[in-house]
PDB file of C-alpha atoms and ligand atoms in Angstrom:
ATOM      1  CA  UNK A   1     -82.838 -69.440  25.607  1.00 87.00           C
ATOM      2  CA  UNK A   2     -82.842 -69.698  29.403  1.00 95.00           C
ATOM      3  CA  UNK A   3     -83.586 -72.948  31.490  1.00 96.00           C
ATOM      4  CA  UNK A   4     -82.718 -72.752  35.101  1.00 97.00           C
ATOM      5  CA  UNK A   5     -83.262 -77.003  36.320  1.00 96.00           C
ATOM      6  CA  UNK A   6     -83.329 -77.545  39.689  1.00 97.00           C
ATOM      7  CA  UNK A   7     -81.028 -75.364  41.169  1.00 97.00           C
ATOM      8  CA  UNK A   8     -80.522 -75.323  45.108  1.00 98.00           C
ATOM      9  CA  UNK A   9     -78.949 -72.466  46.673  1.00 98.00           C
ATOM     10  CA  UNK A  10     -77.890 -71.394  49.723  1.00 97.00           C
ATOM     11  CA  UNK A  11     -76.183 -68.308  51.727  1.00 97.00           C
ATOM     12  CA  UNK A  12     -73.919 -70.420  53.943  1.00 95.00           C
ATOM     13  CA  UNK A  13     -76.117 -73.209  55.476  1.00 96.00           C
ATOM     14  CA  UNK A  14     -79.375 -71.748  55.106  1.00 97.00           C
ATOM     15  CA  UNK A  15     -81.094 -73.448  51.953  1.00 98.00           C
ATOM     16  CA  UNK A  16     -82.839 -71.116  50.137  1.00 98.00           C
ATOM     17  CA  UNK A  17     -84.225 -72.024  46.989  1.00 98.00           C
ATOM     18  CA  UNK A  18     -85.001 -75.521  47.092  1.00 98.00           C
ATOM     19  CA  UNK A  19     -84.962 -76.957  43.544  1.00 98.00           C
ATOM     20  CA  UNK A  20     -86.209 -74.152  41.602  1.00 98.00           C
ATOM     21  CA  UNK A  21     -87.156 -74.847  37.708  1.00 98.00           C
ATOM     22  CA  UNK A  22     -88.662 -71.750  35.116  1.00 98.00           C
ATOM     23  CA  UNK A  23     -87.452 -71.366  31.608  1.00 97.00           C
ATOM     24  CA  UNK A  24     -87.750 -68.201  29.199  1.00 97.00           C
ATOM     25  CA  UNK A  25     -87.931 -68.506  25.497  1.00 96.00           C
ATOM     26  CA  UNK A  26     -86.823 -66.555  23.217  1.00 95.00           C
ATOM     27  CA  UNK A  27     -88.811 -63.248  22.695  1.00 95.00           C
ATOM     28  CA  UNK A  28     -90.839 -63.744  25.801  1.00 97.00           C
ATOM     29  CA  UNK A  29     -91.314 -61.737  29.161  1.00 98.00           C
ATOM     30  CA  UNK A  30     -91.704 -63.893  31.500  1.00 98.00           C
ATOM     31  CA  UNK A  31     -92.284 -62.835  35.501  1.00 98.00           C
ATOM     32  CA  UNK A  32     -91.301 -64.526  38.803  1.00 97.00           C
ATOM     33  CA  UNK A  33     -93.544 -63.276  41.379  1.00 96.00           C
ATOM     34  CA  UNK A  34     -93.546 -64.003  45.116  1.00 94.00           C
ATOM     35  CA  UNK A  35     -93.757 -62.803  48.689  1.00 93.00           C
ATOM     36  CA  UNK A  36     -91.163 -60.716  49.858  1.00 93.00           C
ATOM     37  CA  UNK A  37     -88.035 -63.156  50.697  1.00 95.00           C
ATOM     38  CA  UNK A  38     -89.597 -66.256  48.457  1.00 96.00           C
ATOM     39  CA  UNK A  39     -86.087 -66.211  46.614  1.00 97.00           C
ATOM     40  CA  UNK A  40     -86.567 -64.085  43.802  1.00 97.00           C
ATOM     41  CA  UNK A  41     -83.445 -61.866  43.586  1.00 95.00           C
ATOM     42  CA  UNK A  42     -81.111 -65.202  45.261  1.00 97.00           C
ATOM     43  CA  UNK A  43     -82.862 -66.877  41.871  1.00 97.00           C
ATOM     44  CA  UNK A  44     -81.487 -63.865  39.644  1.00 95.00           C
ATOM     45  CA  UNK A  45     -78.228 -64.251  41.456  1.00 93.00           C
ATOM     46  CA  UNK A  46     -77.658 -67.575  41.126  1.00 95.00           C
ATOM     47  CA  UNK A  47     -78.617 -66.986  37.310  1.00 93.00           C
ATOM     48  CA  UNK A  48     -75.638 -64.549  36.995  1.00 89.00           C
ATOM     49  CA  UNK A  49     -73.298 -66.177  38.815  1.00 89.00           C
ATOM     50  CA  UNK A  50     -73.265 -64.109  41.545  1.00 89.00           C
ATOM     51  CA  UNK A  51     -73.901 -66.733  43.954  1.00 93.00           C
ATOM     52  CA  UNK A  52     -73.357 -70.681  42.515  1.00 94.00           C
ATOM     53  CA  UNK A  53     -76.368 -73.205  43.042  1.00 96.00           C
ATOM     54  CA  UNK A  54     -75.065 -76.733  44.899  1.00 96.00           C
ATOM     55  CA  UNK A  55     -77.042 -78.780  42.739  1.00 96.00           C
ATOM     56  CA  UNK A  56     -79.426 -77.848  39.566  1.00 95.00           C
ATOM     57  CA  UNK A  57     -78.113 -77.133  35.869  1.00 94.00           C
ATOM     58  CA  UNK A  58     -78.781 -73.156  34.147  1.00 94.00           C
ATOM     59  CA  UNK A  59     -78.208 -73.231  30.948  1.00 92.00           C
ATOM     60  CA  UNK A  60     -78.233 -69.839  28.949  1.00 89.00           C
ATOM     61  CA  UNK A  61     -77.142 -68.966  25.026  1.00 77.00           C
ATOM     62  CA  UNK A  62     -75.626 -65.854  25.181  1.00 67.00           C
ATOM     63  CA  UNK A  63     -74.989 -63.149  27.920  1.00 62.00           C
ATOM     64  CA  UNK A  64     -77.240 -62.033  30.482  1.00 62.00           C
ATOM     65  CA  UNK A  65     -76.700 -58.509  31.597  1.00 55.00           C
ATOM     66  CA  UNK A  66     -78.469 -56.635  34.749  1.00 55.00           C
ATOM     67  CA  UNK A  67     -78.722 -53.130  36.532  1.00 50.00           C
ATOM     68  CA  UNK A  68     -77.016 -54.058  39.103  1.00 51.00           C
ATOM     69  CA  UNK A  69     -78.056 -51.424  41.760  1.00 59.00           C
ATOM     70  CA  UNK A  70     -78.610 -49.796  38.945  1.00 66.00           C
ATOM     71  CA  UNK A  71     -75.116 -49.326  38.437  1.00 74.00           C
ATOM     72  CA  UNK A  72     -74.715 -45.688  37.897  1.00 84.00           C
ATOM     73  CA  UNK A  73     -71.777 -43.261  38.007  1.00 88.00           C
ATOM     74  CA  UNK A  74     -72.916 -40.522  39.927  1.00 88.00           C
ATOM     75  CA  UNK A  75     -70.215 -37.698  38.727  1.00 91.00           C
ATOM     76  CA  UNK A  76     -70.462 -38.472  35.420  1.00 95.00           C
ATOM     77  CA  UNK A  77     -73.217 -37.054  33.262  1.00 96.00           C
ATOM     78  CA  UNK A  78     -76.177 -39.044  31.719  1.00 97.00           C
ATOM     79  CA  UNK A  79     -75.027 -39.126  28.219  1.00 97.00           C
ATOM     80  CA  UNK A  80     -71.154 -40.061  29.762  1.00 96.00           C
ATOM     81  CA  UNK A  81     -72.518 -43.001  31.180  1.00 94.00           C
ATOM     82  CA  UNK A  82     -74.286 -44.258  28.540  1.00 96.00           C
ATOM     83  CA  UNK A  83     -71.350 -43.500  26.029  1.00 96.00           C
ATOM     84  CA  UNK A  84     -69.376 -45.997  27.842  1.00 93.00           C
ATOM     85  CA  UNK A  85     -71.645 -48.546  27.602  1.00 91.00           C
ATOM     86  CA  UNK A  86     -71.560 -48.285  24.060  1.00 94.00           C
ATOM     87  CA  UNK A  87     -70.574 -50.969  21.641  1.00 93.00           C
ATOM     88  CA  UNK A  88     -70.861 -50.394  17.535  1.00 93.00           C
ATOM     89  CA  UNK A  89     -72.060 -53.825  17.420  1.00 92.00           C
ATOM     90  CA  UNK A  90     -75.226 -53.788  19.271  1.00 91.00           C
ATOM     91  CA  UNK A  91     -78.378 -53.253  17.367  1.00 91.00           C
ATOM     92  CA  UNK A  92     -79.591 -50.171  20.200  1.00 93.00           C
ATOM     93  CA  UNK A  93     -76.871 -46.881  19.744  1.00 96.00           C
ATOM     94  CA  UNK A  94     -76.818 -44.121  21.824  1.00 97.00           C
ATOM     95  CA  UNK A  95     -79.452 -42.397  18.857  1.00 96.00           C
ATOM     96  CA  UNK A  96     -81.743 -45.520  19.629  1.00 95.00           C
ATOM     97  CA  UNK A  97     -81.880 -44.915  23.701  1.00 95.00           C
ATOM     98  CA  UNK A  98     -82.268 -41.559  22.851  1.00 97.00           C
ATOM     99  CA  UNK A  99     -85.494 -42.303  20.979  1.00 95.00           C
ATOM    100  CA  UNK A 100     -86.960 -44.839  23.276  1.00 93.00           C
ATOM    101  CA  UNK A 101     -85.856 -42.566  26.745  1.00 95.00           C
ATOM    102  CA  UNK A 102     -86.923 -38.886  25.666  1.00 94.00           C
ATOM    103  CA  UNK A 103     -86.008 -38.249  29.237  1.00 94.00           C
ATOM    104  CA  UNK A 104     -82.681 -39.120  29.504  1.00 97.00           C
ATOM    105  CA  UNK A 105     -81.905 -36.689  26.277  1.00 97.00           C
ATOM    106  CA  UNK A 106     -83.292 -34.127  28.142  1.00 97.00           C
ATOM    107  CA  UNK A 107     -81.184 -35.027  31.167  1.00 97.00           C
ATOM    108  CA  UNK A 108     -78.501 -35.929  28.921  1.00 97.00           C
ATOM    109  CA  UNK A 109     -76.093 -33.038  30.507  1.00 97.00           C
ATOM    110  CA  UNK A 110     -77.080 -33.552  34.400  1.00 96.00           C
ATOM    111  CA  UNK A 111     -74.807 -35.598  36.355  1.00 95.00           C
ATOM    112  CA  UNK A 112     -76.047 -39.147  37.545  1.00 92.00           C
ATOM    113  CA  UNK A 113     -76.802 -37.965  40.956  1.00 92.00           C
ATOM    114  CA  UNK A 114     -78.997 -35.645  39.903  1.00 93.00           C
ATOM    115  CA  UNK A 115     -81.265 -37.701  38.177  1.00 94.00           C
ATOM    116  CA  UNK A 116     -84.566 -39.185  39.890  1.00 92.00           C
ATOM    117  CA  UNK A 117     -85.465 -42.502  40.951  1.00 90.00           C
ATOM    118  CA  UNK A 118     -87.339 -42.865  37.744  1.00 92.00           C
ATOM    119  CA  UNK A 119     -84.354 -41.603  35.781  1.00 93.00           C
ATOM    120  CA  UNK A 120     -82.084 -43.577  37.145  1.00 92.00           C
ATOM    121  CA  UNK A 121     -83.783 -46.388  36.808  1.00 92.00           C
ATOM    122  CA  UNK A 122     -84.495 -45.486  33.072  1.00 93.00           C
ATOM    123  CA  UNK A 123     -80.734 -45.003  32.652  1.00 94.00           C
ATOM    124  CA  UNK A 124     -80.141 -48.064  33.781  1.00 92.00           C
ATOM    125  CA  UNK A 125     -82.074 -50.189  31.071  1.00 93.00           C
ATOM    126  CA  UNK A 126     -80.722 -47.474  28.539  1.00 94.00           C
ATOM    127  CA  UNK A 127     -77.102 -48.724  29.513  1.00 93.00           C
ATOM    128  CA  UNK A 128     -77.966 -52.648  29.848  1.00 91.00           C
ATOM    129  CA  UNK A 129     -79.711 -52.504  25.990  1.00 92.00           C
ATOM    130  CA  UNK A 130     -76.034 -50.274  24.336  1.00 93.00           C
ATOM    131  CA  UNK A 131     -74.947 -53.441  25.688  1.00 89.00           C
ATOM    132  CA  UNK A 132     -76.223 -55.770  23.683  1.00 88.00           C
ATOM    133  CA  UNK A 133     -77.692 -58.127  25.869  1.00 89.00           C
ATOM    134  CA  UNK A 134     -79.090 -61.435  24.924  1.00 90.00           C
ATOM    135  CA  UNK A 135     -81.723 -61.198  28.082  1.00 93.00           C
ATOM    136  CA  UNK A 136     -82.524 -58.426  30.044  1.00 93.00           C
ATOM    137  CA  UNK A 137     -82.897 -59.307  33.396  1.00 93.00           C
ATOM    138  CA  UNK A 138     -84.527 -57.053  35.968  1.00 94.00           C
ATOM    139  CA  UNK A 139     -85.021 -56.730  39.736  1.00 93.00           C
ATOM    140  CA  UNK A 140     -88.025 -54.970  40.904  1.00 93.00           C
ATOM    141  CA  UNK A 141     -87.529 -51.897  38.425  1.00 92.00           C
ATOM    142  CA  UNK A 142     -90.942 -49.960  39.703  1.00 93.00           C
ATOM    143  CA  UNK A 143     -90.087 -49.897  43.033  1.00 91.00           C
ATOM    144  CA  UNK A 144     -90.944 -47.187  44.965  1.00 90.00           C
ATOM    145  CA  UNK A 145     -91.434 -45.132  41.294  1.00 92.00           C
ATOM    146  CA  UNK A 146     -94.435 -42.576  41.267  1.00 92.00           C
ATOM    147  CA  UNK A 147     -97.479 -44.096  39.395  1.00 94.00           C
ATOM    148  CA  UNK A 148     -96.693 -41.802  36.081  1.00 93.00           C
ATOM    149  CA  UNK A 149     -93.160 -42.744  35.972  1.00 93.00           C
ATOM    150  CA  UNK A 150     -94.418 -46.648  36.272  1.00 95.00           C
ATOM    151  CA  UNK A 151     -96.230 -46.282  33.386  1.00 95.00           C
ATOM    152  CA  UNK A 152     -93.376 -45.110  31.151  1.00 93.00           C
ATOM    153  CA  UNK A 153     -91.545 -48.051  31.716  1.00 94.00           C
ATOM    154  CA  UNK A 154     -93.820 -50.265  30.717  1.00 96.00           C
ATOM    155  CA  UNK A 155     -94.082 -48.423  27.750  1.00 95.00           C
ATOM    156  CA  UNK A 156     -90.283 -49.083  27.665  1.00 94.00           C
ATOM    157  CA  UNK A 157     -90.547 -52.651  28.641  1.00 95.00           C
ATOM    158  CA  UNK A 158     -92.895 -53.106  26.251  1.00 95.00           C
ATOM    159  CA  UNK A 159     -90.545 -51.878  23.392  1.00 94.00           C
ATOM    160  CA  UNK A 160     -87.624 -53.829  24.112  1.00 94.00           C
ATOM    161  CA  UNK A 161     -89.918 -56.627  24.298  1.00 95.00           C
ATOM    162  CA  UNK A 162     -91.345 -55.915  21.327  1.00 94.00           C
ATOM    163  CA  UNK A 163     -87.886 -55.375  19.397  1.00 92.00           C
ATOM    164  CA  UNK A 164     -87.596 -59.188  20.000  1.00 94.00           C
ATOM    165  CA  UNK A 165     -85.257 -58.582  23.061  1.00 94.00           C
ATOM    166  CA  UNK A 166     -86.075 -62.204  26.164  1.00 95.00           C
ATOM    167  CA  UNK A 167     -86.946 -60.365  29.379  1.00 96.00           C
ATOM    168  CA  UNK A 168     -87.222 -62.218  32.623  1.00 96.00           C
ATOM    169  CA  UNK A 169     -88.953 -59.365  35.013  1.00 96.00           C
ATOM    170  CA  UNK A 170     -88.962 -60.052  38.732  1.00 95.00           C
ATOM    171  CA  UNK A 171     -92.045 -57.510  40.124  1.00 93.00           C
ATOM    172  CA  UNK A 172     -94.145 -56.942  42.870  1.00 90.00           C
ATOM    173  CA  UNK A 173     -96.533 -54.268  41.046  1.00 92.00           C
ATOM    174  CA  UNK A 174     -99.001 -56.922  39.465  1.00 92.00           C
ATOM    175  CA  UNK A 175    -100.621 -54.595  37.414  1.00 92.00           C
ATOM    176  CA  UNK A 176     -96.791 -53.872  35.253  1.00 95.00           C
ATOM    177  CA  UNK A 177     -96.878 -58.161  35.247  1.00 95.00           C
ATOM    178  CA  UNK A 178    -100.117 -58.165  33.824  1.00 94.00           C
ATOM    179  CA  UNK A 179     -98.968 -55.405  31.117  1.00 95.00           C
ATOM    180  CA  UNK A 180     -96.340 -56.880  29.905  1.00 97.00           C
ATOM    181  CA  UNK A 181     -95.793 -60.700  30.760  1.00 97.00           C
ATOM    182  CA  UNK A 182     -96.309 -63.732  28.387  1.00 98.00           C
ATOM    183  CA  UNK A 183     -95.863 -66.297  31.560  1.00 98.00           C
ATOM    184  CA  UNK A 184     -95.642 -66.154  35.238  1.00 97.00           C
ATOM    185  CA  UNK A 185     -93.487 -68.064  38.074  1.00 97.00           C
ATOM    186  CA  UNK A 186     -94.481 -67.620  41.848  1.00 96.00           C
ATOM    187  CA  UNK A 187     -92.159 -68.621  43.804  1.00 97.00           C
ATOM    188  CA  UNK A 188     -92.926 -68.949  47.491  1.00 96.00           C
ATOM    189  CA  UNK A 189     -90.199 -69.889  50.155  1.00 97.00           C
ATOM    190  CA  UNK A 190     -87.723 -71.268  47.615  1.00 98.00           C
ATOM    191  CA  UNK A 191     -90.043 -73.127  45.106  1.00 98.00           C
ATOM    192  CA  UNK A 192     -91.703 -72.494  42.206  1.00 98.00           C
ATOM    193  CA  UNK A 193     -95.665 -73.089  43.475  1.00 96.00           C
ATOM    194  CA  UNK A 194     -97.113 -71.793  39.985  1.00 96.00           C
ATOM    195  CA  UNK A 195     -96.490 -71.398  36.755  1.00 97.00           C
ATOM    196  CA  UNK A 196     -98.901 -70.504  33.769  1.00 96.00           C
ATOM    197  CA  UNK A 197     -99.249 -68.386  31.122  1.00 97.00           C
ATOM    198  CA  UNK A 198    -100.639 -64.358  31.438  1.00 96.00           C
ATOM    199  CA  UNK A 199    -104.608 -65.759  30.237  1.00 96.00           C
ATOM    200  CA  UNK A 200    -104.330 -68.398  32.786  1.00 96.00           C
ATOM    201  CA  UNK A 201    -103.121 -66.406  36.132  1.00 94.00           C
ATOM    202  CA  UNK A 202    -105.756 -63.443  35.239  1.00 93.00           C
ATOM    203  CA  UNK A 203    -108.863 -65.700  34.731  1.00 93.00           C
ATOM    204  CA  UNK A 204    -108.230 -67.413  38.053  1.00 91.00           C
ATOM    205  CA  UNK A 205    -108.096 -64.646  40.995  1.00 86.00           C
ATOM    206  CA  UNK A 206    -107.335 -67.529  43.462  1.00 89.00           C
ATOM    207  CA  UNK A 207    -103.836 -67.581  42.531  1.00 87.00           C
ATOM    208  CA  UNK A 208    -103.281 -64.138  43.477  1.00 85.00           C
ATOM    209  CA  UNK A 209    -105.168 -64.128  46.810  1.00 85.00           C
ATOM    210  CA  UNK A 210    -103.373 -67.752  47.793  1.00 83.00           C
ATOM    211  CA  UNK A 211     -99.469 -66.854  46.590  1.00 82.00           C
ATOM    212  CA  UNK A 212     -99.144 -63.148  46.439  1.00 84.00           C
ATOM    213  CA  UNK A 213    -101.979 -61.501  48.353  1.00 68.00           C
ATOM    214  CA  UNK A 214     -99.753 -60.242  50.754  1.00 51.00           C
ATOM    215  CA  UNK A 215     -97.415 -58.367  48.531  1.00 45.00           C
ATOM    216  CA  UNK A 216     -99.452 -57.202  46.070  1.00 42.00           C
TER     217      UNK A 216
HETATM  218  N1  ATP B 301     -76.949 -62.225  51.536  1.00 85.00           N
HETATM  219  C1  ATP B 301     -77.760 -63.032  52.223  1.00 85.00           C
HETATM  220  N2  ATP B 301     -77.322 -63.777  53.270  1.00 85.00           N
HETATM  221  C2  ATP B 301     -78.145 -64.589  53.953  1.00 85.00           C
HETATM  222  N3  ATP B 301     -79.448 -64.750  53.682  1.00 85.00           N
HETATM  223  C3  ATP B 301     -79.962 -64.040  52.665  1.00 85.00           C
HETATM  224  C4  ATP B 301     -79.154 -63.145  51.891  1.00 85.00           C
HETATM  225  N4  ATP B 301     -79.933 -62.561  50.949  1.00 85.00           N
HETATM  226  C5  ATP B 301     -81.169 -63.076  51.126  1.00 85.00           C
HETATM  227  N5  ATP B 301     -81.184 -63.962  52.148  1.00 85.00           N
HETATM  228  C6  ATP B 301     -82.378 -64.744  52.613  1.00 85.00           C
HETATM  229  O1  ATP B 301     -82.758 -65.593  51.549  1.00 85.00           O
HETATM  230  C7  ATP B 301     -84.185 -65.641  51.433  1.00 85.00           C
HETATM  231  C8  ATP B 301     -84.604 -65.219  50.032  1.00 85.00           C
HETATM  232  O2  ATP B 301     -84.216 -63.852  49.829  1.00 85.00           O
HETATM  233  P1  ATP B 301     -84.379 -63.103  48.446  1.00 85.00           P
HETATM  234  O3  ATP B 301     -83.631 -61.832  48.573  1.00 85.00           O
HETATM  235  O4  ATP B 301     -84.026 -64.014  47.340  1.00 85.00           O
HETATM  236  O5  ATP B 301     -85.961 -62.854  48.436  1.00 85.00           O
HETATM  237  P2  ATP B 301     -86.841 -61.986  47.435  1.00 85.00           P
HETATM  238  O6  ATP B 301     -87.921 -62.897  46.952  1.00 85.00           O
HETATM  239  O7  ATP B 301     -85.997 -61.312  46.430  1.00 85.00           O
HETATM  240  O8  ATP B 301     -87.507 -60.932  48.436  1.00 85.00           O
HETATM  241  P3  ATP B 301     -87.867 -59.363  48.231  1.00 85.00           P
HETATM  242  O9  ATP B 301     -89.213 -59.354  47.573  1.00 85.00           O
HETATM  243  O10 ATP B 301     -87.953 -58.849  49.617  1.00 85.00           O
HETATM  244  O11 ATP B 301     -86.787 -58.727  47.421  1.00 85.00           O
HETATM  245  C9  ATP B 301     -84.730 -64.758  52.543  1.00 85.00           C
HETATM  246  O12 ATP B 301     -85.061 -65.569  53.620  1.00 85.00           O
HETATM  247  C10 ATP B 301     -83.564 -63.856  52.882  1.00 85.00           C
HETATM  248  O13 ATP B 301     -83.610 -63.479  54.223  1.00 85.00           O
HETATM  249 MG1   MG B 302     -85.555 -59.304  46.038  1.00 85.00          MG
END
């Protein structure tokens, strides 16, 4: 599905992820954890092509789409933005977001600006599945949420992933990791310093205390 092999990347001459390897199969959610500034969002970026790795091979069937900034059109309504998202090929419709976001079709006449954090957010994975992505790829979507609105996107998250739909979550909020993930990646200052599977990083609390104490 996705395998990301050694990639190196840097913003001008500072190296920043130093030969960074993680994989996600198909139908898995798969987390990369890490400090703040390990190289989590430059590893998303270099996976879109927003910023090219000097050395290291990604190799990816299909298209990988993210919220960037969540991406939203602030004078148009909810229900505009998603209808331009739209394509009649994708297995999720505008009906389907509907169903799975209860929220936005109660929002679906308020303009993007006047939705909440939580909304917006929400709106944003509505817009990346009309799309029919082949991975959904996600920065930090909890952050800064209130605890109930957390909650319903795992729910979310947990449909999508469910529908059969390869997610590769990057997330601070341990407790959504542990929800949803099948694997984990921590990445600490631009390598991958653990990897294992959701069974393996809960029975042994020494991970989280050595990698991610500080963040969590
Ligand atoms: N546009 C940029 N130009 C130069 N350096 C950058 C740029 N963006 C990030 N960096 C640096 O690259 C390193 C990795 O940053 P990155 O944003 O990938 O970390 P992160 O793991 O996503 O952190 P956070 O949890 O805070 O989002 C950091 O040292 C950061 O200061
Ligand atoms: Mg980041």
């Amino acid at each position: 599905m996705l395998i990301v092999e050694n990639i190196h990347s840097y913003y001008d001459k500072s190296h920043v992820l130093e030969g960074v390897s993680l994989r996600v199969n198909p139908g898995e959610l798969v987390t990369l954890l890490g400090r703040n500034g390990a190289g989590k969002t430059t590893t998303l970026r270099s996976i879109l092509g927003i910023i090219c790795p000097r050395q290291g091979q990604i190799h990816f069937n299909g298209q990988a789409l993210v919220p960037e900034n969540r991406g939203i059109f602030r004078l148009l309504t909810v229900e505009e933005n998603l209808r331009i998202a739209v394509r009649k090929t994708s297995r999720w419709q505008l009906e389907d977001v509907y169903g799975m976001f209860p929220r936005l079709k109660e929002r679906r006449r308020n303009a993007g600006h006047a939705l909440s954090g939580g909304e917006q957010q929400m709106l944003a994975i509505a817009r990346a599945l009309l799309n029919d992505p082949k991975l959904l790829i996600l920065d930090e979507p909890t952050e800064g949420l209130a605890p109930v609105i957390v909650d319903e996107l795992v729910k979310i998250l947990r449909k999508v992933k469910d529908d059969g739909l390869p997610v590769l979550l990057v997330e601070q909020n341990l407790m959504v990791c542990d929800k949803l993930a099948d694997r984990h990646y921590v990445l600490e200052q631009g390598r991958v310093v653990y990897e294992g599977s959701a069974a393996a990083f809960r029975a042994d609390p020494t991970i989280k205390n050595r990698y991610l104490a500080l963040s969590a």
